[in-house]
Short mmCIF file of C-alpha atoms in Angstrom, two decimals:
data_model
loop_
_atom_site.label_atom_id
_atom_site.label_comp_id
_atom_site.label_asym_id
_atom_site.label_seq_id
_atom_site.Cartn_x
_atom_site.Cartn_y
_atom_site.Cartn_z
CA MET A 28 10.50 -13.92 -2.98
CA GLY A 29 13.64 -12.44 -1.77
CA LYS A 30 15.20 -9.14 -2.18
CA ASN A 31 17.62 -10.04 -4.82
CA GLU A 32 14.93 -11.53 -7.13
CA ALA A 33 12.62 -8.52 -6.39
CA GLN A 34 15.26 -6.39 -7.50
CA ASP A 35 16.07 -8.24 -10.61
CA GLU A 36 12.49 -8.20 -11.76
CA VAL A 37 12.19 -4.31 -11.23
CA LYS A 38 15.58 -4.32 -13.28
CA GLU A 39 14.02 -6.51 -16.10
CA ILE A 40 10.69 -4.39 -15.98
CA GLY A 41 12.82 -1.27 -16.17
CA ASP A 42 14.70 -3.28 -19.66
CA ARG A 43 11.28 -3.82 -21.14
CA LEU A 44 10.17 -0.35 -20.33
CA ASN A 45 13.05 1.00 -22.44
CA LYS A 46 12.51 -1.37 -25.27
CA ILE A 47 8.62 -0.07 -25.32
CA GLN A 48 9.94 3.52 -25.32
CA LYS A 49 12.13 2.97 -28.19
CA PHE A 50 9.61 0.93 -30.18
CA CYS A 51 7.08 3.53 -29.73
CA GLY A 52 9.47 6.32 -30.95
CA LYS A 53 9.72 8.15 -27.78
CA GLN A 54 12.72 10.33 -26.70
CA ASN A 55 13.92 10.17 -22.73
CA GLU A 56 12.55 13.95 -22.61
CA GLU A 57 9.12 12.97 -23.46
CA MET A 58 8.60 10.20 -21.06
CA PRO A 59 8.53 11.95 -17.87
CA GLU A 60 5.87 14.13 -19.42
CA LEU A 61 3.89 11.50 -20.54
CA LEU A 62 3.69 9.61 -17.02
CA ALA A 63 3.65 12.94 -14.99
CA VAL A 64 6.95 11.98 -13.25
CA SER A 65 10.34 13.96 -12.78
CA LYS A 66 12.78 13.14 -15.48
CA GLY A 67 14.97 11.39 -12.16
CA ALA A 68 12.10 9.16 -11.50
CA TYR A 69 11.68 7.83 -14.97
CA LEU A 70 15.54 7.20 -15.32
CA HIS A 71 14.96 5.21 -12.37
CA TYR A 72 12.25 3.39 -13.63
CA LYS A 73 14.09 2.59 -16.97
CA SER A 74 17.33 1.36 -14.89
CA GLY A 75 15.27 -0.57 -12.39
CA LEU A 76 16.15 1.30 -9.43
CA ARG A 77 12.48 2.08 -8.66
CA GLN A 78 9.03 0.48 -9.18
CA MET A 79 6.37 2.39 -10.76
CA ASN A 80 3.39 3.04 -8.81
CA VAL A 81 -0.27 2.38 -9.99
CA SER A 82 -0.76 5.80 -11.23
CA THR A 83 2.37 5.56 -13.40
CA LEU A 84 1.34 2.14 -14.95
CA PHE A 85 -2.00 3.77 -15.81
CA ARG A 86 -0.74 6.77 -17.52
CA LEU A 87 2.01 4.59 -19.11
CA CYS A 88 -1.31 2.36 -20.48
CA GLU A 89 -3.16 5.06 -21.67
CA SER A 90 -0.05 6.90 -23.47
CA LEU A 91 1.57 3.74 -25.23
CA LYS A 92 -0.79 1.10 -24.73
CA PRO A 93 1.97 -1.55 -23.94
CA ASN A 94 1.30 -5.25 -23.48
CA MET A 95 1.53 -5.56 -19.85
CA ASN A 96 2.25 -9.35 -20.21
CA TYR A 97 5.28 -7.96 -22.01
CA LEU A 98 6.28 -5.28 -19.53
CA PHE A 99 5.77 -7.41 -16.52
CA TYR A 100 6.87 -11.03 -17.59
CA GLY A 101 8.44 -10.56 -21.01
CA ILE A 102 5.67 -12.45 -22.94
CA ASN A 103 5.06 -11.52 -26.65
CA PRO A 104 8.15 -9.08 -27.23
CA GLU A 105 7.07 -9.12 -31.09
CA HIS A 106 3.53 -7.57 -30.06
CA ILE A 107 4.63 -4.74 -27.70
CA VAL A 108 1.90 -2.30 -28.55
CA LEU A 109 -1.84 -3.85 -28.82
CA GLU A 110 -5.27 -2.43 -29.38
CA ASP A 111 -7.50 -1.71 -26.48
CA SER A 112 -9.56 -4.87 -27.39
CA ASP A 113 -6.35 -6.95 -27.50
CA PHE A 114 -5.64 -6.22 -23.83
CA PHE A 115 -8.07 -9.14 -22.66
CA PRO A 116 -7.80 -11.96 -24.75
CA ALA A 117 -10.05 -14.98 -24.32
CA GLU A 118 -7.36 -17.26 -24.34
CA LYS A 119 -5.24 -15.57 -21.51
CA GLU A 120 -5.71 -15.60 -17.76
CA TYR A 121 -5.51 -12.69 -15.85
CA ASP A 122 -5.26 -11.89 -11.96
CA PHE A 123 -8.76 -10.15 -11.96
CA GLU A 124 -8.23 -9.17 -8.29
CA MET A 125 -4.93 -7.14 -9.28
CA ILE A 126 -6.71 -5.84 -12.17
CA VAL A 127 -9.54 -4.51 -10.09
CA TYR A 128 -7.43 -3.05 -7.58
CA ILE A 129 -5.24 -1.01 -10.37
CA LEU A 130 -8.68 0.13 -11.47
CA VAL A 131 -9.72 1.33 -8.17
CA ALA A 132 -6.56 2.94 -7.56
CA TYR A 133 -6.53 4.81 -10.93
CA LEU A 134 -9.99 5.96 -10.70
CA SER A 135 -9.49 7.45 -7.03
CA SER A 136 -6.76 9.35 -8.88
CA LEU A 137 -8.99 11.19 -11.11
CA SER A 138 -10.95 14.77 -10.68
CA LYS A 139 -14.58 14.73 -10.41
CA ASP A 140 -14.81 15.95 -13.84
CA GLU A 141 -12.55 13.07 -15.51
CA ILE A 142 -14.51 10.00 -14.10
CA PRO A 143 -17.67 10.14 -16.43
CA GLU A 144 -15.47 9.67 -19.49
CA LYS A 145 -13.07 7.33 -18.06
CA ILE A 146 -16.02 4.92 -16.83
CA GLY A 147 -17.37 4.98 -20.49
CA ARG A 148 -13.98 3.91 -21.68
CA LEU A 149 -13.88 1.26 -18.87
CA GLN A 150 -17.02 -0.14 -19.79
CA LEU A 151 -15.98 -0.62 -23.24
CA ILE A 152 -13.12 -2.75 -21.83
CA GLN A 153 -15.39 -4.47 -19.68
CA GLY A 154 -17.93 -5.68 -22.26
CA GLU A 155 -14.83 -6.87 -24.53
CA LEU A 156 -13.64 -8.97 -21.36
CA LEU A 157 -17.07 -10.42 -20.69
CA THR A 158 -17.63 -11.43 -24.34
CA GLY A 159 -14.47 -13.36 -23.78
CA LEU A 160 -15.27 -15.12 -20.95
#
C-alpha cells in the first residue's frame, strides 16, 4: 500500500469516527475525555491527520461500542452501534491474529487491579465467539 492510499484510509476512518460520534450523540468536548487523549489528538483522529493507537481504539470500543467493521472498512453503516455479542457473529470472518495482538496490547496497558474484571469480560466474549465457530 502506497503512502497516499494509507493517508486516504486514515482520512476515511476519521470521517467514520465523526459519524459514530454524531450517531452516539457525543459532543467534541466529550470525546477526548472518553478516549483519554488531548482535544488536539482527537481532532487529528477525526480529520484523518493521525492514526489511533491500540489503547485509544480499545477505549473507543469500551465507551461507544462501535462496529469495528464500519470504523475500519465502512461496512454496515446502518448498524453502527452493536451489543457485545454482535462483535463476533459466526457468519463473518475476522483477522484473529490482529484481535489477539490488540487484546494483548490492551491487557498490558491495564493496572494490576483492573485485569481480573477485564479478563472476565473477555471470557464472556470468547465464549460467544467460540459458540459461533
